[in-house]
Amino acid sequence: MTLTTLAVIGLAFSLDLLIGEPPTAVHPVAWFGRFVDALDRPWSTDERRQRLFGIGIAAAAPLVPAATAAGAVLVASELDPMGGGIAAALVLFSTTSLRSLLERTADVVRATDGDTEQAREQVIALVGRDVSSLSPGELRSAAVESAAENLADGLVASLLPFAVLAPFSLPAAAAVAAWVKGVNTLDSMLGYPSKPIGTASARLDDFVMYVPARIAAVAIAVAALDPLALPRARRWARVPPSPNSGWPMATLACSIGVRLEKPSVYVLNPDADLPTLADGEQAVSLVGMAAVFSVVLAGMLVAVEPAIGTGLETRVQTLVVVVT
């Protein structure tokens, strides 16, 4: 299964590089988004009951894409020996995003050099803040922050658990990748303080993203050839309201020596200046290299797991013999 898994990951990221994101009309994440939108309603006038409904949504809704993904891989495997691998690659492709993220970030950064209004229009696709009064430097900051955060949300969070499970079960790997993307989508659509129904979704996303956000921070530090960026980033990693997003953002800020700021919410690396045009371009390149490192890390996990699994199986068998 090792070679199969590596081929699946390679196919998924080849599709990302060639196509970017699928069109919205056929994008499974967009389909799930419409499903979540239908759930986003006042199920009760009582806030406590809204939160209870939200717990049910957080528990059940991500299981829909997970079950669909696992079922698709299982059916494809039955139809053709290669079908399961192709289906799993399509699931991984649809639950991760790299090319589109880098292109959108680069477009915003370029637009800030002379066409601030266009930059404001383009950055809306990346961030959910009010951009009407942001300066060019603040617009570049917003784009760079989004690139760092989405390295964790849009790549690492689905890729690494997929890599861990795929050598043992492609359907299970596809299911966990789709489940994680479902959790992320719930949080992005419902996880606002003004929406009691999204409280559970936000908490679940905080739990799911704990490890991926920190791995993304490590990837950025490695890509920058600056391991000391991590201890420097620790000082500001917990400043943003999210317990996770501050890690990759602060690490990127420290790696390229810039200030990243969401007005009236947080400031990371405050003694530095806001990103210049060159800083923004460097940030895009750095996030891209960090993504490559993440894919390589996933490949390494795939390569070592069979040996680990064989070793564990041997130890268990030896223990059984000794005991009996």
PDB file of N, CA and C in Angstrom, residues 150-243:
ATOM      1  N   ASN A 150      -4.291  29.408   6.123  1.00  0.00           N
ATOM      2  CA  ASN A 150      -4.850  28.400   5.229  1.00  0.00           C
ATOM      3  C   ASN A 150      -3.859  27.323   4.838  1.00  0.00           C
ATOM      4  N   LEU A 151      -2.572  27.552   5.082  1.00  0.00           N
ATOM      5  CA  LEU A 151      -1.630  26.451   4.939  1.00  0.00           C
ATOM      6  C   LEU A 151      -2.020  25.330   5.897  1.00  0.00           C
ATOM      7  N   ALA A 152      -2.429  25.713   7.106  1.00  0.00           N
ATOM      8  CA  ALA A 152      -2.877  24.724   8.088  1.00  0.00           C
ATOM      9  C   ALA A 152      -4.263  24.191   7.752  1.00  0.00           C
ATOM     10  N   ASP A 153      -5.226  25.110   7.541  1.00  0.00           N
ATOM     11  CA  ASP A 153      -6.616  24.702   7.300  1.00  0.00           C
ATOM     12  C   ASP A 153      -6.795  23.983   5.970  1.00  0.00           C
ATOM     13  N   GLY A 154      -6.153  24.524   4.932  1.00  0.00           N
ATOM     14  CA  GLY A 154      -6.427  24.051   3.575  1.00  0.00           C
ATOM     15  C   GLY A 154      -5.499  22.981   3.065  1.00  0.00           C
ATOM     16  N   LEU A 155      -4.468  22.649   3.812  1.00  0.00           N
ATOM     17  CA  LEU A 155      -3.534  21.628   3.336  1.00  0.00           C
ATOM     18  C   LEU A 155      -3.180  20.627   4.434  1.00  0.00           C
ATOM     19  N   VAL A 156      -2.486  21.095   5.461  1.00  0.00           N
ATOM     20  CA  VAL A 156      -1.934  20.191   6.472  1.00  0.00           C
ATOM     21  C   VAL A 156      -3.028  19.393   7.179  1.00  0.00           C
ATOM     22  N   ALA A 157      -4.137  20.049   7.501  1.00  0.00           N
ATOM     23  CA  ALA A 157      -5.169  19.413   8.331  1.00  0.00           C
ATOM     24  C   ALA A 157      -5.762  18.171   7.680  1.00  0.00           C
ATOM     25  N   SER A 158      -5.936  18.185   6.364  1.00  0.00           N
ATOM     26  CA  SER A 158      -6.493  17.013   5.670  1.00  0.00           C
ATOM     27  C   SER A 158      -5.398  16.065   5.189  1.00  0.00           C
ATOM     28  N   LEU A 159      -4.266  16.619   4.757  1.00  0.00           N
ATOM     29  CA  LEU A 159      -3.209  15.803   4.167  1.00  0.00           C
ATOM     30  C   LEU A 159      -2.580  14.836   5.157  1.00  0.00           C
ATOM     31  N   LEU A 160      -2.193  15.315   6.334  1.00  0.00           N
ATOM     32  CA  LEU A 160      -1.439  14.453   7.237  1.00  0.00           C
ATOM     33  C   LEU A 160      -2.257  13.284   7.792  1.00  0.00           C
ATOM     34  N   PRO A 161      -3.503  13.477   8.241  1.00  0.00           N
ATOM     35  CA  PRO A 161      -4.257  12.286   8.662  1.00  0.00           C
ATOM     36  C   PRO A 161      -4.532  11.323   7.509  1.00  0.00           C
ATOM     37  N   PHE A 162      -4.694  11.880   6.304  1.00  0.00           N
ATOM     38  CA  PHE A 162      -4.841  11.017   5.125  1.00  0.00           C
ATOM     39  C   PHE A 162      -3.598  10.143   4.968  1.00  0.00           C
ATOM     40  N   ALA A 163      -2.421  10.763   5.081  1.00  0.00           N
ATOM     41  CA  ALA A 163      -1.170  10.024   4.931  1.00  0.00           C
ATOM     42  C   ALA A 163      -0.995   8.970   6.017  1.00  0.00           C
ATOM     43  N   VAL A 164      -1.474   9.257   7.217  1.00  0.00           N
ATOM     44  CA  VAL A 164      -1.354   8.304   8.321  1.00  0.00           C
ATOM     45  C   VAL A 164      -2.223   7.069   8.087  1.00  0.00           C
ATOM     46  N   LEU A 165      -3.432   7.266   7.578  1.00  0.00           N
ATOM     47  CA  LEU A 165      -4.385   6.160   7.446  1.00  0.00           C
ATOM     48  C   LEU A 165      -4.326   5.436   6.105  1.00  0.00           C
ATOM     49  N   ALA A 166      -3.901   6.121   5.049  1.00  0.00           N
ATOM     50  CA  ALA A 166      -3.986   5.547   3.710  1.00  0.00           C
ATOM     51  C   ALA A 166      -3.238   4.230   3.538  1.00  0.00           C
ATOM     52  N   PRO A 167      -2.047   4.034   4.129  1.00  0.00           N
ATOM     53  CA  PRO A 167      -1.384   2.735   3.947  1.00  0.00           C
ATOM     54  C   PRO A 167      -2.184   1.554   4.498  1.00  0.00           C
ATOM     55  N   PHE A 168      -3.102   1.821   5.389  1.00  0.00           N
ATOM     56  CA  PHE A 168      -3.899   0.753   5.988  1.00  0.00           C
ATOM     57  C   PHE A 168      -5.294   0.649   5.363  1.00  0.00           C
ATOM     58  N   SER A 169      -5.875   1.806   4.982  1.00  0.00           N
ATOM     59  CA  SER A 169      -7.229   1.805   4.428  1.00  0.00           C
ATOM     60  C   SER A 169      -7.481   3.100   3.663  1.00  0.00           C
ATOM     61  N   LEU A 170      -7.599   3.011   2.350  1.00  0.00           N
ATOM     62  CA  LEU A 170      -7.892   4.210   1.557  1.00  0.00           C
ATOM     63  C   LEU A 170      -9.282   4.775   1.874  1.00  0.00           C
ATOM     64  N   PRO A 171     -10.310   3.937   2.049  1.00  0.00           N
ATOM     65  CA  PRO A 171     -11.616   4.507   2.425  1.00  0.00           C
ATOM     66  C   PRO A 171     -11.566   5.284   3.737  1.00  0.00           C
ATOM     67  N   ALA A 172     -10.851   4.755   4.742  1.00  0.00           N
ATOM     68  CA  ALA A 172     -10.739   5.459   6.021  1.00  0.00           C
ATOM     69  C   ALA A 172      -9.968   6.759   5.859  1.00  0.00           C
ATOM     70  N   ALA A 173      -8.914   6.749   5.040  1.00  0.00           N
ATOM     71  CA  ALA A 173      -8.136   7.962   4.801  1.00  0.00           C
ATOM     72  C   ALA A 173      -8.985   9.024   4.116  1.00  0.00           C
ATOM     73  N   ALA A 174      -9.758   8.609   3.119  1.00  0.00           N
ATOM     74  CA  ALA A 174     -10.637   9.551   2.430  1.00  0.00           C
ATOM     75  C   ALA A 174     -11.689  10.101   3.383  1.00  0.00           C
ATOM     76  N   ALA A 175     -12.206   9.232   4.242  1.00  0.00           N
ATOM     77  CA  ALA A 175     -13.232   9.661   5.189  1.00  0.00           C
ATOM     78  C   ALA A 175     -12.695  10.707   6.155  1.00  0.00           C
ATOM     79  N   VAL A 176     -11.489  10.498   6.698  1.00  0.00           N
ATOM     80  CA  VAL A 176     -10.963  11.454   7.679  1.00  0.00           C
ATOM     81  C   VAL A 176     -10.614  12.779   7.008  1.00  0.00           C
ATOM     82  N   ALA A 177     -10.111  12.741   5.771  1.00  0.00           N
ATOM     83  CA  ALA A 177      -9.818  13.994   5.074  1.00  0.00           C
ATOM     84  C   ALA A 177     -11.099  14.792   4.840  1.00  0.00           C
ATOM     85  N   ALA A 178     -12.164  14.095   4.424  1.00  0.00           N
ATOM     86  CA  ALA A 178     -13.437  14.766   4.184  1.00  0.00           C
ATOM     87  C   ALA A 178     -14.060  15.255   5.491  1.00  0.00           C
ATOM     88  N   TRP A 179     -13.895  14.469   6.563  1.00  0.00           N
ATOM     89  CA  TRP A 179     -14.440  14.881   7.866  1.00  0.00           C
ATOM     90  C   TRP A 179     -13.763  16.160   8.346  1.00  0.00           C
ATOM     91  N   VAL A 180     -12.437  16.218   8.239  1.00  0.00           N
ATOM     92  CA  VAL A 180     -11.709  17.411   8.673  1.00  0.00           C
ATOM     93  C   VAL A 180     -12.156  18.629   7.860  1.00  0.00           C
ATOM     94  N   LYS A 181     -12.284  18.451   6.551  1.00  0.00           N
ATOM     95  CA  LYS A 181     -12.735  19.581   5.724  1.00  0.00           C
ATOM     96  C   LYS A 181     -14.160  19.979   6.106  1.00  0.00           C
ATOM     97  N   GLY A 182     -14.985  19.008   6.461  1.00  0.00           N
ATOM     98  CA  GLY A 182     -16.331  19.329   6.920  1.00  0.00           C
ATOM     99  C   GLY A 182     -16.320  20.145   8.198  1.00  0.00           C
ATOM    100  N   VAL A 183     -15.446  19.787   9.131  1.00  0.00           N
ATOM    101  CA  VAL A 183     -15.317  20.537  10.381  1.00  0.00           C
ATOM    102  C   VAL A 183     -14.855  21.964  10.097  1.00  0.00           C
ATOM    103  N   ASN A 184     -13.848  22.114   9.231  1.00  0.00           N
ATOM    104  CA  ASN A 184     -13.356  23.443   8.858  1.00  0.00           C
ATOM    105  C   ASN A 184     -14.457  24.288   8.235  1.00  0.00           C
ATOM    106  N   THR A 185     -15.250  23.675   7.371  1.00  0.00           N
ATOM    107  CA  THR A 185     -16.321  24.403   6.684  1.00  0.00           C
ATOM    108  C   THR A 185     -17.399  24.844   7.667  1.00  0.00           C
ATOM    109  N   LEU A 186     -17.763  23.955   8.590  1.00  0.00           N
ATOM    110  CA  LEU A 186     -18.731  24.325   9.623  1.00  0.00           C
ATOM    111  C   LEU A 186     -18.250  25.533  10.406  1.00  0.00           C
ATOM    112  N   ASP A 187     -16.986  25.506  10.809  1.00  0.00           N
ATOM    113  CA  ASP A 187     -16.450  26.614  11.594  1.00  0.00           C
ATOM    114  C   ASP A 187     -16.452  27.912  10.792  1.00  0.00           C
ATOM    115  N   SER A 188     -16.060  27.835   9.520  1.00  0.00           N
ATOM    116  CA  SER A 188     -15.984  29.055   8.712  1.00  0.00           C
ATOM    117  C   SER A 188     -17.356  29.659   8.454  1.00  0.00           C
ATOM    118  N   MET A 189     -18.406  28.823   8.474  1.00  0.00           N
ATOM    119  CA  MET A 189     -19.752  29.317   8.185  1.00  0.00           C
ATOM    120  C   MET A 189     -20.572  29.605   9.436  1.00  0.00           C
ATOM    121  N   LEU A 190     -20.333  28.850  10.495  1.00  0.00           N
ATOM    122  CA  LEU A 190     -21.173  28.987  11.694  1.00  0.00           C
ATOM    123  C   LEU A 190     -20.414  29.479  12.925  1.00  0.00           C
ATOM    124  N   GLY A 191     -19.096  29.390  12.903  1.00  0.00           N
ATOM    125  CA  GLY A 191     -18.324  29.617  14.122  1.00  0.00           C
ATOM    126  C   GLY A 191     -18.078  31.066  14.483  1.00  0.00           C
ATOM    127  N   TYR A 192     -19.128  31.853  14.573  1.00  0.00           N
ATOM    128  CA  TYR A 192     -19.019  33.268  14.950  1.00  0.00           C
ATOM    129  C   TYR A 192     -19.638  33.474  16.326  1.00  0.00           C
ATOM    130  N   PRO A 193     -19.080  34.401  17.120  1.00  0.00           N
ATOM    131  CA  PRO A 193     -19.663  34.668  18.447  1.00  0.00           C
ATOM    132  C   PRO A 193     -21.133  35.055  18.387  1.00  0.00           C
ATOM    133  N   SER A 194     -21.550  35.648  17.274  1.00  0.00           N
ATOM    134  CA  SER A 194     -22.942  36.085  17.139  1.00  0.00           C
ATOM    135  C   SER A 194     -23.898  34.938  16.812  1.00  0.00           C
ATOM    136  N   LYS A 195     -23.341  33.731  16.587  1.00  0.00           N
ATOM    137  CA  LYS A 195     -24.174  32.589  16.216  1.00  0.00           C
ATOM    138  C   LYS A 195     -24.047  31.494  17.268  1.00  0.00           C
ATOM    139  N   PRO A 196     -24.962  31.437  18.242  1.00  0.00           N
ATOM    140  CA  PRO A 196     -24.890  30.372  19.259  1.00  0.00           C
ATOM    141  C   PRO A 196     -24.901  28.974  18.647  1.00  0.00           C
ATOM    142  N   ILE A 197     -25.545  28.824  17.489  1.00  0.00           N
ATOM    143  CA  ILE A 197     -25.628  27.510  16.861  1.00  0.00           C
ATOM    144  C   ILE A 197     -24.256  27.022  16.394  1.00  0.00           C
ATOM    145  N   GLY A 198     -23.304  27.943  16.259  1.00  0.00           N
ATOM    146  CA  GLY A 198     -21.982  27.562  15.789  1.00  0.00           C
ATOM    147  C   GLY A 198     -20.937  27.396  16.872  1.00  0.00           C
ATOM    148  N   THR A 199     -21.313  27.553  18.138  1.00  0.00           N
ATOM    149  CA  THR A 199     -20.340  27.452  19.224  1.00  0.00           C
ATOM    150  C   THR A 199     -19.652  26.091  19.252  1.00  0.00           C
ATOM    151  N   ALA A 200     -20.429  25.033  19.144  1.00  0.00           N
ATOM    152  CA  ALA A 200     -19.845  23.685  19.176  1.00  0.00           C
ATOM    153  C   ALA A 200     -18.950  23.449  17.967  1.00  0.00           C
ATOM    154  N   SER A 201     -19.356  23.962  16.812  1.00  0.00           N
ATOM    155  CA  SER A 201     -18.529  23.799  15.610  1.00  0.00           C
ATOM    156  C   SER A 201     -17.186  24.496  15.777  1.00  0.00           C
ATOM    157  N   ALA A 202     -17.204  25.686  16.379  1.00  0.00           N
ATOM    158  CA  ALA A 202     -15.962  26.426  16.607  1.00  0.00           C
ATOM    159  C   ALA A 202     -15.052  25.679  17.573  1.00  0.00           C
ATOM    160  N   ARG A 203     -15.626  25.124  18.634  1.00  0.00           N
ATOM    161  CA  ARG A 203     -14.817  24.386  19.608  1.00  0.00           C
ATOM    162  C   ARG A 203     -14.235  23.116  18.984  1.00  0.00           C
ATOM    163  N   LEU A 204     -15.038  22.443  18.170  1.00  0.00           N
ATOM    164  CA  LEU A 204     -14.546  21.234  17.506  1.00  0.00           C
ATOM    165  C   LEU A 204     -13.406  21.571  16.559  1.00  0.00           C
ATOM    166  N   ASP A 205     -13.540  22.663  15.825  1.00  0.00           N
ATOM    167  CA  ASP A 205     -12.479  23.080  14.909  1.00  0.00           C
ATOM    168  C   ASP A 205     -11.207  23.434  15.681  1.00  0.00           C
ATOM    169  N   ASP A 206     -11.358  24.091  16.834  1.00  0.00           N
ATOM    170  CA  ASP A 206     -10.188  24.400  17.663  1.00  0.00           C
ATOM    171  C   ASP A 206      -9.444  23.121  18.045  1.00  0.00           C
ATOM    172  N   PHE A 207     -10.196  22.092  18.391  1.00  0.00           N
ATOM    173  CA  PHE A 207      -9.581  20.823  18.781  1.00  0.00           C
ATOM    174  C   PHE A 207      -8.893  20.158  17.584  1.00  0.00           C
ATOM    175  N   VAL A 208      -9.589  20.110  16.461  1.00  0.00           N
ATOM    176  CA  VAL A 208      -9.058  19.437  15.266  1.00  0.00           C
ATOM    177  C   VAL A 208      -7.815  20.133  14.731  1.00  0.00           C
ATOM    178  N   MET A 209      -7.773  21.456  14.817  1.00  0.00           N
ATOM    179  CA  MET A 209      -6.682  22.221  14.216  1.00  0.00           C
ATOM    180  C   MET A 209      -5.488  22.408  15.144  1.00  0.00           C
ATOM    181  N   TYR A 210      -5.542  21.894  16.350  1.00  0.00           N
ATOM    182  CA  TYR A 210      -4.451  22.122  17.306  1.00  0.00           C
ATOM    183  C   TYR A 210      -3.104  21.653  16.740  1.00  0.00           C
ATOM    184  N   VAL A 211      -3.059  20.422  16.292  1.00  0.00           N
ATOM    185  CA  VAL A 211      -1.802  19.873  15.766  1.00  0.00           C
ATOM    186  C   VAL A 211      -1.471  20.426  14.378  1.00  0.00           C
ATOM    187  N   PRO A 212      -2.408  20.450  13.425  1.00  0.00           N
ATOM    188  CA  PRO A 212      -2.064  20.971  12.092  1.00  0.00           C
ATOM    189  C   PRO A 212      -1.522  22.395  12.095  1.00  0.00           C
ATOM    190  N   ALA A 213      -2.067  23.260  12.952  1.00  0.00           N
ATOM    191  CA  ALA A 213      -1.586  24.646  12.986  1.00  0.00           C
ATOM    192  C   ALA A 213      -0.130  24.703  13.420  1.00  0.00           C
ATOM    193  N   ARG A 214       0.237  23.873  14.362  1.00  0.00           N
ATOM    194  CA  ARG A 214       1.613  23.891  14.851  1.00  0.00           C
ATOM    195  C   ARG A 214       2.573  23.215  13.870  1.00  0.00           C
ATOM    196  N   ILE A 215       2.084  22.207  13.165  1.00  0.00           N
ATOM    197  CA  ILE A 215       2.917  21.601  12.117  1.00  0.00           C
ATOM    198  C   ILE A 215       3.123  22.593  10.980  1.00  0.00           C
ATOM    199  N   ALA A 216       2.081  23.346  10.637  1.00  0.00           N
ATOM    200  CA  ALA A 216       2.226  24.375   9.609  1.00  0.00           C
ATOM    201  C   ALA A 216       3.256  25.416  10.019  1.00  0.00           C
ATOM    202  N   ALA A 217       3.266  25.780  11.303  1.00  0.00           N
ATOM    203  CA  ALA A 217       4.265  26.730  11.800  1.00  0.00           C
ATOM    204  C   ALA A 217       5.667  26.165  11.652  1.00  0.00           C
ATOM    205  N   VAL A 218       5.839  24.889  11.981  1.00  0.00           N
ATOM    206  CA  VAL A 218       7.142  24.242  11.804  1.00  0.00           C
ATOM    207  C   VAL A 218       7.542  24.247  10.336  1.00  0.00           C
ATOM    208  N   ALA A 219       6.582  23.945   9.453  1.00  0.00           N
ATOM    209  CA  ALA A 219       6.867  23.922   8.020  1.00  0.00           C
ATOM    210  C   ALA A 219       7.341  25.286   7.527  1.00  0.00           C
ATOM    211  N   ILE A 220       6.728  26.345   8.023  1.00  0.00           N
ATOM    212  CA  ILE A 220       7.132  27.702   7.623  1.00  0.00           C
ATOM    213  C   ILE A 220       8.544  27.996   8.115  1.00  0.00           C
ATOM    214  N   ALA A 221       8.839  27.635   9.345  1.00  0.00           N
ATOM    215  CA  ALA A 221      10.180  27.868   9.888  1.00  0.00           C
ATOM    216  C   ALA A 221      11.231  27.084   9.113  1.00  0.00           C
ATOM    217  N   VAL A 222      10.917  25.833   8.756  1.00  0.00           N
ATOM    218  CA  VAL A 222      11.848  25.017   7.976  1.00  0.00           C
ATOM    219  C   VAL A 222      12.052  25.624   6.598  1.00  0.00           C
ATOM    220  N   ALA A 223      10.960  26.033   5.952  1.00  0.00           N
ATOM    221  CA  ALA A 223      11.059  26.627   4.622  1.00  0.00           C
ATOM    222  C   ALA A 223      11.889  27.906   4.641  1.00  0.00           C
ATOM    223  N   ALA A 224      11.797  28.644   5.733  1.00  0.00           N
ATOM    224  CA  ALA A 224      12.553  29.892   5.862  1.00  0.00           C
ATOM    225  C   ALA A 224      13.988  29.659   6.304  1.00  0.00           C
ATOM    226  N   LEU A 225      14.336  28.390   6.597  1.00  0.00           N
ATOM    227  CA  LEU A 225      15.662  28.059   7.143  1.00  0.00           C
ATOM    228  C   LEU A 225      15.937  28.878   8.401  1.00  0.00           C
ATOM    229  N   ASP A 226      14.891  29.039   9.193  1.00  0.00           N
ATOM    230  CA  ASP A 226      14.985  29.864  10.399  1.00  0.00           C
ATOM    231  C   ASP A 226      14.267  29.166  11.555  1.00  0.00           C
ATOM    232  N   PRO A 227      14.880  28.123  12.127  1.00  0.00           N
ATOM    233  CA  PRO A 227      14.207  27.403  13.223  1.00  0.00           C
ATOM    234  C   PRO A 227      13.926  28.273  14.438  1.00  0.00           C
ATOM    235  N   LEU A 228      14.690  29.356  14.612  1.00  0.00           N
ATOM    236  CA  LEU A 228      14.464  30.239  15.761  1.00  0.00           C
ATOM    237  C   LEU A 228      13.198  31.083  15.585  1.00  0.00           C
ATOM    238  N   ALA A 229      12.602  31.062  14.383  1.00  0.00           N
ATOM    239  CA  ALA A 229      11.342  31.784  14.188  1.00  0.00           C
ATOM    240  C   ALA A 229      10.247  31.226  15.095  1.00  0.00           C
ATOM    241  N   LEU A 230      10.314  29.933  15.394  1.00  0.00           N
ATOM    242  CA  LEU A 230       9.293  29.316  16.244  1.00  0.00           C
ATOM    243  C   LEU A 230       9.321  29.853  17.671  1.00  0.00           C
ATOM    244  N   PRO A 231      10.473  29.841  18.348  1.00  0.00           N
ATOM    245  CA  PRO A 231      10.466  30.422  19.697  1.00  0.00           C
ATOM    246  C   PRO A 231      10.157  31.913  19.701  1.00  0.00           C
ATOM    247  N   ARG A 232      10.542  32.632  18.646  1.00  0.00           N
ATOM    248  CA  ARG A 232      10.185  34.051  18.574  1.00  0.00           C
ATOM    249  C   ARG A 232       8.679  34.207  18.403  1.00  0.00           C
ATOM    250  N   ALA A 233       8.092  33.337  17.603  1.00  0.00           N
ATOM    251  CA  ALA A 233       6.649  33.423  17.334  1.00  0.00           C
ATOM    252  C   ALA A 233       5.811  33.092  18.561  1.00  0.00           C
ATOM    253  N   ARG A 234       6.349  32.286  19.456  1.00  0.00           N
ATOM    254  CA  ARG A 234       5.600  31.878  20.644  1.00  0.00           C
ATOM    255  C   ARG A 234       5.067  33.089  21.416  1.00  0.00           C
ATOM    256  N   ARG A 235       5.802  34.176  21.365  1.00  0.00           N
ATOM    257  CA  ARG A 235       5.422  35.376  22.111  1.00  0.00           C
ATOM    258  C   ARG A 235       4.075  35.937  21.648  1.00  0.00           C
ATOM    259  N   TRP A 236       3.763  35.777  20.348  1.00  0.00           N
ATOM    260  CA  TRP A 236       2.533  36.366  19.802  1.00  0.00           C
ATOM    261  C   TRP A 236       1.540  35.318  19.301  1.00  0.00           C
ATOM    262  N   ALA A 237       1.909  34.032  19.366  1.00  0.00           N
ATOM    263  CA  ALA A 237       1.049  32.999  18.789  1.00  0.00           C
ATOM    264  C   ALA A 237      -0.323  32.935  19.441  1.00  0.00           C
ATOM    265  N   ARG A 238      -0.409  33.345  20.708  1.00  0.00           N
ATOM    266  CA  ARG A 238      -1.685  33.258  21.422  1.00  0.00           C
ATOM    267  C   ARG A 238      -2.423  34.599  21.478  1.00  0.00           C
ATOM    268  N   VAL A 239      -1.924  35.580  20.738  1.00  0.00           N
ATOM    269  CA  VAL A 239      -2.581  36.890  20.737  1.00  0.00           C
ATOM    270  C   VAL A 239      -3.908  36.876  19.984  1.00  0.00           C
ATOM    271  N   PRO A 240      -4.005  36.257  18.782  1.00  0.00           N
ATOM    272  CA  PRO A 240      -5.298  36.218  18.091  1.00  0.00           C
ATOM    273  C   PRO A 240      -6.348  35.463  18.902  1.00  0.00           C
ATOM    274  N   PRO A 241      -7.616  35.737  18.683  1.00  0.00           N
ATOM    275  CA  PRO A 241      -8.677  35.033  19.422  1.00  0.00           C
ATOM    276  C   PRO A 241      -8.652  33.526  19.207  1.00  0.00           C
ATOM    277  N   SER A 242      -8.280  33.086  18.017  1.00  0.00           N
ATOM    278  CA  SER A 242      -8.180  31.648  17.757  1.00  0.00           C
ATOM    279  C   SER A 242      -6.989  31.066  18.491  1.00  0.00           C
ATOM    280  N   PRO A 243      -7.136  29.897  19.121  1.00  0.00           N
ATOM    281  CA  PRO A 243      -5.999  29.289  19.819  1.00  0.00           C
ATOM    282  C   PRO A 243      -4.979  28.662  18.882  1.00  0.00           C
TER     283      PRO A 243
END
